[in-house]
PDB file of C-alpha atoms in Angstrom:
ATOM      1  CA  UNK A 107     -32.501 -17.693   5.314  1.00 42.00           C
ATOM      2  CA  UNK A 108     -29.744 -15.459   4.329  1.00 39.00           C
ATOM      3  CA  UNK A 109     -31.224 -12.698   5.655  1.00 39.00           C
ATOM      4  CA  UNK A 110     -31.360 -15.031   9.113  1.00 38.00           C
ATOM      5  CA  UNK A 111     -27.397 -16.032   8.784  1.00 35.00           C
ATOM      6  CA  UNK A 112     -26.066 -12.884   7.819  1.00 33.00           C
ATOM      7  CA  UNK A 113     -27.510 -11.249  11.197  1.00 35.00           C
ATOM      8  CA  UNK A 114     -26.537 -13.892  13.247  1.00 34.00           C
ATOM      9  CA  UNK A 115     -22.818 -13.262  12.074  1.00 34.00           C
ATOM     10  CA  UNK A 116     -22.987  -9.583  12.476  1.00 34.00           C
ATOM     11  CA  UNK A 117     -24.424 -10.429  15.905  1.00 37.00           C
ATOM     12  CA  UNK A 118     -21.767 -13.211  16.519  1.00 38.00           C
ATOM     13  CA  UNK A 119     -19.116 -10.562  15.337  1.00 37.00           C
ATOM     14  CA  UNK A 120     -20.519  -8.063  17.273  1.00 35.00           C
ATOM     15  CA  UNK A 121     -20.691  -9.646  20.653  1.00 36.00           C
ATOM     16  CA  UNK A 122     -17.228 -10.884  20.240  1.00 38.00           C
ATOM     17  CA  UNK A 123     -15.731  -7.508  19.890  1.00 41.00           C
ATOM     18  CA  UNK A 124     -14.887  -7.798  16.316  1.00 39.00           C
ATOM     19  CA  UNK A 125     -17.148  -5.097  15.036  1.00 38.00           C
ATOM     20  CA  UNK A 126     -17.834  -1.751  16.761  1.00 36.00           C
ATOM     21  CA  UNK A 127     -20.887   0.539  16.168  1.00 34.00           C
ATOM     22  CA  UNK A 128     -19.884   4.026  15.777  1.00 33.00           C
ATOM     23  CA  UNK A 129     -22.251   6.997  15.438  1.00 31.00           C
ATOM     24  CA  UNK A 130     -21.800  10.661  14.088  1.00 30.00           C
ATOM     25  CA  UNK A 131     -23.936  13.367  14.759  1.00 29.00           C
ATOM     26  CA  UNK A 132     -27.900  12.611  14.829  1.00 31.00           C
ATOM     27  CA  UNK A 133     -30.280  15.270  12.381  1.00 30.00           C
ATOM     28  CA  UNK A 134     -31.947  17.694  15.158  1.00 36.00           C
ATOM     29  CA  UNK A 135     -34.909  19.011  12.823  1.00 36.00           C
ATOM     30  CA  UNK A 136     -35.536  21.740  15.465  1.00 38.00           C
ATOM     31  CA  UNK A 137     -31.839  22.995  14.924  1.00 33.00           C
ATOM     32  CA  UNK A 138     -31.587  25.806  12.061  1.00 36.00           C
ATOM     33  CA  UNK A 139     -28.327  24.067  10.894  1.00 34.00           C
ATOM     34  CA  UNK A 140     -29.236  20.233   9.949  1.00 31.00           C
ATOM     35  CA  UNK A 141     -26.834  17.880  10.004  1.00 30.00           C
ATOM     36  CA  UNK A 142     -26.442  14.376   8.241  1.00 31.00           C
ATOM     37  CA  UNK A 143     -26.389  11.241  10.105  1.00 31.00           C
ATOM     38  CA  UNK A 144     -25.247   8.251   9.296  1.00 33.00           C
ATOM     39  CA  UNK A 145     -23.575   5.258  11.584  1.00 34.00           C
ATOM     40  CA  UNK A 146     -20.358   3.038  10.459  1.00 35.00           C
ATOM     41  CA  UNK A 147     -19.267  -0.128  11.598  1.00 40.00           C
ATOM     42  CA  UNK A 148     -15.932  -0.860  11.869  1.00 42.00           C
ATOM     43  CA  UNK A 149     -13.016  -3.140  13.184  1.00 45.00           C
ATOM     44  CA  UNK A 150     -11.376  -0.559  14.922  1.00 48.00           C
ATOM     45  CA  UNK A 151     -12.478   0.304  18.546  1.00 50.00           C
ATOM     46  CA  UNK A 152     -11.607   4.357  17.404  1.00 54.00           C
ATOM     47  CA  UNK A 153     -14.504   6.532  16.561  1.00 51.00           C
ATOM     48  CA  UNK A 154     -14.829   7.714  12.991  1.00 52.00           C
ATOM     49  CA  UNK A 155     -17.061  10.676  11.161  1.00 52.00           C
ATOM     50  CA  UNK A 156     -15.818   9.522   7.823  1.00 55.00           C
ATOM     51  CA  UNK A 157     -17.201   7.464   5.755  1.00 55.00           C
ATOM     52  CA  UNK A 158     -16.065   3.894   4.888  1.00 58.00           C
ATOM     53  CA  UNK A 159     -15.806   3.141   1.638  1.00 70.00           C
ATOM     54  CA  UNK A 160     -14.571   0.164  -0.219  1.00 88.00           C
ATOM     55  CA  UNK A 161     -11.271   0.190  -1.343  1.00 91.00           C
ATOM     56  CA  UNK A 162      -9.857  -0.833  -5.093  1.00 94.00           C
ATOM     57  CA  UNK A 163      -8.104  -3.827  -5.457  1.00 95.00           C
ATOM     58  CA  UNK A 164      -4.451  -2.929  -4.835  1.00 96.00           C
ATOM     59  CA  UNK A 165      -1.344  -3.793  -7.348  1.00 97.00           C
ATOM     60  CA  UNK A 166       1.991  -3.482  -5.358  1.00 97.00           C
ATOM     61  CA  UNK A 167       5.233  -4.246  -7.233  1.00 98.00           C
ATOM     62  CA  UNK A 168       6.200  -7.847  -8.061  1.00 97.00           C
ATOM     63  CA  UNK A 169       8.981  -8.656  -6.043  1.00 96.00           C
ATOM     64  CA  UNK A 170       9.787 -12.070  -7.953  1.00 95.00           C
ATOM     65  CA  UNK A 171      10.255 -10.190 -11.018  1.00 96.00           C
ATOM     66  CA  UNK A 172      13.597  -9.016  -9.733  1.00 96.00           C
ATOM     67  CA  UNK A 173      16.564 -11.519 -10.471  1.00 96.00           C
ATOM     68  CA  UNK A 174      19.127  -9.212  -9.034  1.00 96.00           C
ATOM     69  CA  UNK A 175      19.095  -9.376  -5.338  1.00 96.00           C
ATOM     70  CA  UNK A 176      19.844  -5.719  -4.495  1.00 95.00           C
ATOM     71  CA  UNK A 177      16.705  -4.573  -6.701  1.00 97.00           C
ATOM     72  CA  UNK A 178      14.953  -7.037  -5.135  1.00 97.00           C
ATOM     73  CA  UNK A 179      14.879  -6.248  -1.320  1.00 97.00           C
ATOM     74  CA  UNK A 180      14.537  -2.553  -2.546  1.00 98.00           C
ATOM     75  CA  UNK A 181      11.428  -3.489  -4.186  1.00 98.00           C
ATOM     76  CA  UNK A 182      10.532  -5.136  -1.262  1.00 98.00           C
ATOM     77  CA  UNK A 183      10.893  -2.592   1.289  1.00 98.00           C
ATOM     78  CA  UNK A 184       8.896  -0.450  -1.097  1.00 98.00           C
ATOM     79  CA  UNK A 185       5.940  -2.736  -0.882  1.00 98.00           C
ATOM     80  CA  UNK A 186       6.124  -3.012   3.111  1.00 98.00           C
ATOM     81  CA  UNK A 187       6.096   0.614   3.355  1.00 97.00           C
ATOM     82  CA  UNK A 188       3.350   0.998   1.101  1.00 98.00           C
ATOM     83  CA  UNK A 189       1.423  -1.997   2.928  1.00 98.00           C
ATOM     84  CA  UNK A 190       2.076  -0.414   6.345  1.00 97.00           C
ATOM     85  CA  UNK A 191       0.004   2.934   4.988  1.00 97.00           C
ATOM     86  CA  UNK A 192      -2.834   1.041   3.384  1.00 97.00           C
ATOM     87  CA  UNK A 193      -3.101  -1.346   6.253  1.00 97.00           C
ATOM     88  CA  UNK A 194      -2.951   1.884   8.600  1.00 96.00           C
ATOM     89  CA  UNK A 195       0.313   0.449  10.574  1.00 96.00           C
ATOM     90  CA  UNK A 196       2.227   2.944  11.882  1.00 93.00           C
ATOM     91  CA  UNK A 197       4.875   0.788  13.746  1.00 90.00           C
ATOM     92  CA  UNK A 198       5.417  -0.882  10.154  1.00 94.00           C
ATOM     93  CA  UNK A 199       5.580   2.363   8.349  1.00 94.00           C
ATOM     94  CA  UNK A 200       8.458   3.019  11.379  1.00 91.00           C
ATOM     95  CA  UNK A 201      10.118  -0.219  11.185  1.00 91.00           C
ATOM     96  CA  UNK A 202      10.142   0.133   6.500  1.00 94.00           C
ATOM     97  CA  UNK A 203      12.676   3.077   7.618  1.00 93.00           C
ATOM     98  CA  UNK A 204      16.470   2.601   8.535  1.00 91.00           C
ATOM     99  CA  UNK A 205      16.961   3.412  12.586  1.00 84.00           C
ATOM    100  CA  UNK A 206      18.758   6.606  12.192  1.00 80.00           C
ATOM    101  CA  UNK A 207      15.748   8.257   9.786  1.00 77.00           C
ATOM    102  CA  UNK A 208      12.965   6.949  12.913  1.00 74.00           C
ATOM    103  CA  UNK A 209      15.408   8.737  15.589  1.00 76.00           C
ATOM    104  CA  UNK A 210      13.351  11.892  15.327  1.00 72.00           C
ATOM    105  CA  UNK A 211       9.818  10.573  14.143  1.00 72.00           C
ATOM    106  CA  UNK A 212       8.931  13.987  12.935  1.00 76.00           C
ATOM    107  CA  UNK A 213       9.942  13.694   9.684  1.00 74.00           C
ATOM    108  CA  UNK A 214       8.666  10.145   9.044  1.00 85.00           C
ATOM    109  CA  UNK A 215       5.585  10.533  10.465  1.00 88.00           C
ATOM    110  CA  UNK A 216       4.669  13.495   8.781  1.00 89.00           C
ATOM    111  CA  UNK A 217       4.818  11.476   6.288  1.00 90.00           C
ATOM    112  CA  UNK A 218       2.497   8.822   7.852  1.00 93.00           C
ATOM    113  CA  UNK A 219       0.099  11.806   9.269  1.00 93.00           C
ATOM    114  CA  UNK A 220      -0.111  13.432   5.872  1.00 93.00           C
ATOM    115  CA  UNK A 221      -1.394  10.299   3.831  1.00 94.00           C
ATOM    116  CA  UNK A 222      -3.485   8.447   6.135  1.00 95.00           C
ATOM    117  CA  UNK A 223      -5.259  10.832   8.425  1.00 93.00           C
ATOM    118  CA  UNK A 224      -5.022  14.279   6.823  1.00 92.00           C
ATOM    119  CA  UNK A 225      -5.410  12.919   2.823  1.00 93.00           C
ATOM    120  CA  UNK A 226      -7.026   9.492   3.879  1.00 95.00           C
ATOM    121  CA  UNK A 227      -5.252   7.905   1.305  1.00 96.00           C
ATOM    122  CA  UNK A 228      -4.135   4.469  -0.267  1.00 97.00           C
ATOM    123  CA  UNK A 229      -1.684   3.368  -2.345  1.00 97.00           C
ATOM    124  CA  UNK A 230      -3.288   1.189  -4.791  1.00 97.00           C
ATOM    125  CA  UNK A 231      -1.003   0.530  -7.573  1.00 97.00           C
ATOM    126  CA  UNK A 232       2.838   0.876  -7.773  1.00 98.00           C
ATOM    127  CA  UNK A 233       4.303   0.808 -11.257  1.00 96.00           C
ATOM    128  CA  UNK A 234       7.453   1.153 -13.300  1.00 96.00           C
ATOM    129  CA  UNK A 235      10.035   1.263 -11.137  1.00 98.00           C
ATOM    130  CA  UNK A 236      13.723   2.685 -12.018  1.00 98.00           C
ATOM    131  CA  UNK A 237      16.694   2.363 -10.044  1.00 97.00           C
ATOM    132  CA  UNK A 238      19.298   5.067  -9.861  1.00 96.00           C
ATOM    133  CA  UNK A 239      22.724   4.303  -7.732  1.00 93.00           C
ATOM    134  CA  UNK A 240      23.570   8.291  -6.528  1.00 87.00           C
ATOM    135  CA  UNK A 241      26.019   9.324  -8.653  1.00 78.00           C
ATOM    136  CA  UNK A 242      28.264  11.118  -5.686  1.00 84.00           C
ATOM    137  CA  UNK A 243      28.194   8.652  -2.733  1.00 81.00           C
ATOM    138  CA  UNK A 244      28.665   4.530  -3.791  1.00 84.00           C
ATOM    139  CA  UNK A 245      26.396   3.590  -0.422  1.00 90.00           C
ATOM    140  CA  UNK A 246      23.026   5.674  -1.928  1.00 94.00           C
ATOM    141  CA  UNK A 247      20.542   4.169  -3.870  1.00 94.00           C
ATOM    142  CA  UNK A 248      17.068   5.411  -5.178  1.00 97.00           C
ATOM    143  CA  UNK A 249      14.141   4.333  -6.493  1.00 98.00           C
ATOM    144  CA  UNK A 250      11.253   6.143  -8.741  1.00 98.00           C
ATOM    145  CA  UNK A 251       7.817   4.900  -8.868  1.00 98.00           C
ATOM    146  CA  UNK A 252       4.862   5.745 -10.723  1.00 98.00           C
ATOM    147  CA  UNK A 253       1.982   5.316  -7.976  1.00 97.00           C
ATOM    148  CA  UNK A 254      -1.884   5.891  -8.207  1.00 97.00           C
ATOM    149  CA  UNK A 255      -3.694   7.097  -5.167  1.00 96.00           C
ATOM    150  CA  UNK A 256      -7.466   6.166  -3.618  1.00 96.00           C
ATOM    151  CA  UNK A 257      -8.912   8.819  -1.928  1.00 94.00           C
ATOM    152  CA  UNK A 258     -10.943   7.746   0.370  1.00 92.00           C
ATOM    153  CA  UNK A 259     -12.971  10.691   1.719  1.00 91.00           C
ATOM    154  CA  UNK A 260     -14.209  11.725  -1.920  1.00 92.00           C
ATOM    155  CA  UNK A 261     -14.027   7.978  -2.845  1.00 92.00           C
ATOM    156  CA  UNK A 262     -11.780   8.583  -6.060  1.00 93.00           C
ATOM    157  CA  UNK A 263      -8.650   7.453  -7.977  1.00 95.00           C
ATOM    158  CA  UNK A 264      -5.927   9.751  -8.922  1.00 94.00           C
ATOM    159  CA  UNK A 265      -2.477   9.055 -10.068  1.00 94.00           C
ATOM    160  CA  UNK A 266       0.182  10.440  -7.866  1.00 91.00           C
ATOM    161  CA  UNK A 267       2.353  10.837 -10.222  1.00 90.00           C
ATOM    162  CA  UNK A 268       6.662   9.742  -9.476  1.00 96.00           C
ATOM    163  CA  UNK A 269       7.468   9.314  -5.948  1.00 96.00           C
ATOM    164  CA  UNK A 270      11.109   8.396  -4.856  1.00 97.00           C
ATOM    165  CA  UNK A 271      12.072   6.212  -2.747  1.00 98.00           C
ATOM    166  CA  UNK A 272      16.263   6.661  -1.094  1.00 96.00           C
ATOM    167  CA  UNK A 273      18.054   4.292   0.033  1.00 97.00           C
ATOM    168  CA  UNK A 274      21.300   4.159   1.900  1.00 95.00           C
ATOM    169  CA  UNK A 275      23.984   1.344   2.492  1.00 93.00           C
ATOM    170  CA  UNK A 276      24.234   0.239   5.906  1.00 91.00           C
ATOM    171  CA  UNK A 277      26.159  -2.638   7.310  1.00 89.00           C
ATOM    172  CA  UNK A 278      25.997  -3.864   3.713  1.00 90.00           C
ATOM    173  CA  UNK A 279      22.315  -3.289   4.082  1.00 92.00           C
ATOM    174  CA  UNK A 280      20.306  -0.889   1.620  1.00 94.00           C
ATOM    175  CA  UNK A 281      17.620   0.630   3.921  1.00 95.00           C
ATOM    176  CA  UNK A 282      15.173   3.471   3.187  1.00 96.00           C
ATOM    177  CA  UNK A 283      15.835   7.123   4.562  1.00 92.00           C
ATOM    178  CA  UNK A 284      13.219   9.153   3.027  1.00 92.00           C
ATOM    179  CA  UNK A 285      10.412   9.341   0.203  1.00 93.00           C
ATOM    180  CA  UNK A 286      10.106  12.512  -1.877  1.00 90.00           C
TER     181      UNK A 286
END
């Protein structure tokens, strides 16, 4: 019976568009170089080679933890820029930035590029934050994480080690400008 339900949704899923079959390469035994096969279903209508794997439960910063409301929306920003990568949203990513750092994408989506479709990567935990207010301008701000990577590819964990986030005052807003 489950065997009977479970197809029924994939089918159901399937014919509504929610699930697309995708197929790499098939294994020609004639051919001197023999390649793997293997087909992938996912939700997105792209073609993939790579496989899918499942990834760790993730462990973003808690925003409610912070009392002061500067730290707060700083910690918050951090989290939407880090959901935007693992949830492979580029106009998110775009819109965690201030407007004058997404005037010339390059340098924000290099970013972007880098992590998700040259590294494959996820952010799955975000830890110890410590804010730093920029000792030579009043209107900069920055933030140091600790953050641990998934790599998705080899299917592994690795910690990234500090990343920093920068912030800058504008219209008494703090909004992010780059990650280092």
């Amino acid at each position: 019976m489950m065997i009977k339900l479970t197809s029924v949704v994939l089918i159901m899923m399937v014919l509504s568009g929610c699930l697309h079959r995708v197929s790499s390469t098939k294994i020609d035994p004639s051919s001197p170089v023999v390649s793997q096969s293997a087909q992938y279903f996912t939700s997105d209508p792209q073609p993939t080679s790579k496989p899918l794997t499942t990834v760790p439960p993730i462990s973003y910063l808690n925003e409610n933890q912070y009392l002061d409301p500067m730290q707060r929306h700083l910690i918050t920003t951090i989290n939407q820029n880090a959901k935007a990568i693992n949830d492979r949203k580029k106009d998110a990513f775009y819109k965690s930035f201030a407007d004058f750092a997404v005037k010339d994408p390059t340098q924000v989506n290099g970013i972007y590029e880098f992590m998700v479709n040259h590294e494959n990567e996820y952010i799955i935990k975000i830890d110890s934050p410590r804010f730093t207010p920029n000792s030579n301008w009043t209107d900069e701000f920055s933030v140091t994480v600790s953050r641990t990577l998934f790599l998705n590819d080899s299917n592994t964990i690795k910690p990234d080690g500090d990343s920093t986030y920068y912030f800058k005052q504008i219209n008494q807003e703090w909004q992010l400008f780059a990650i280092d």
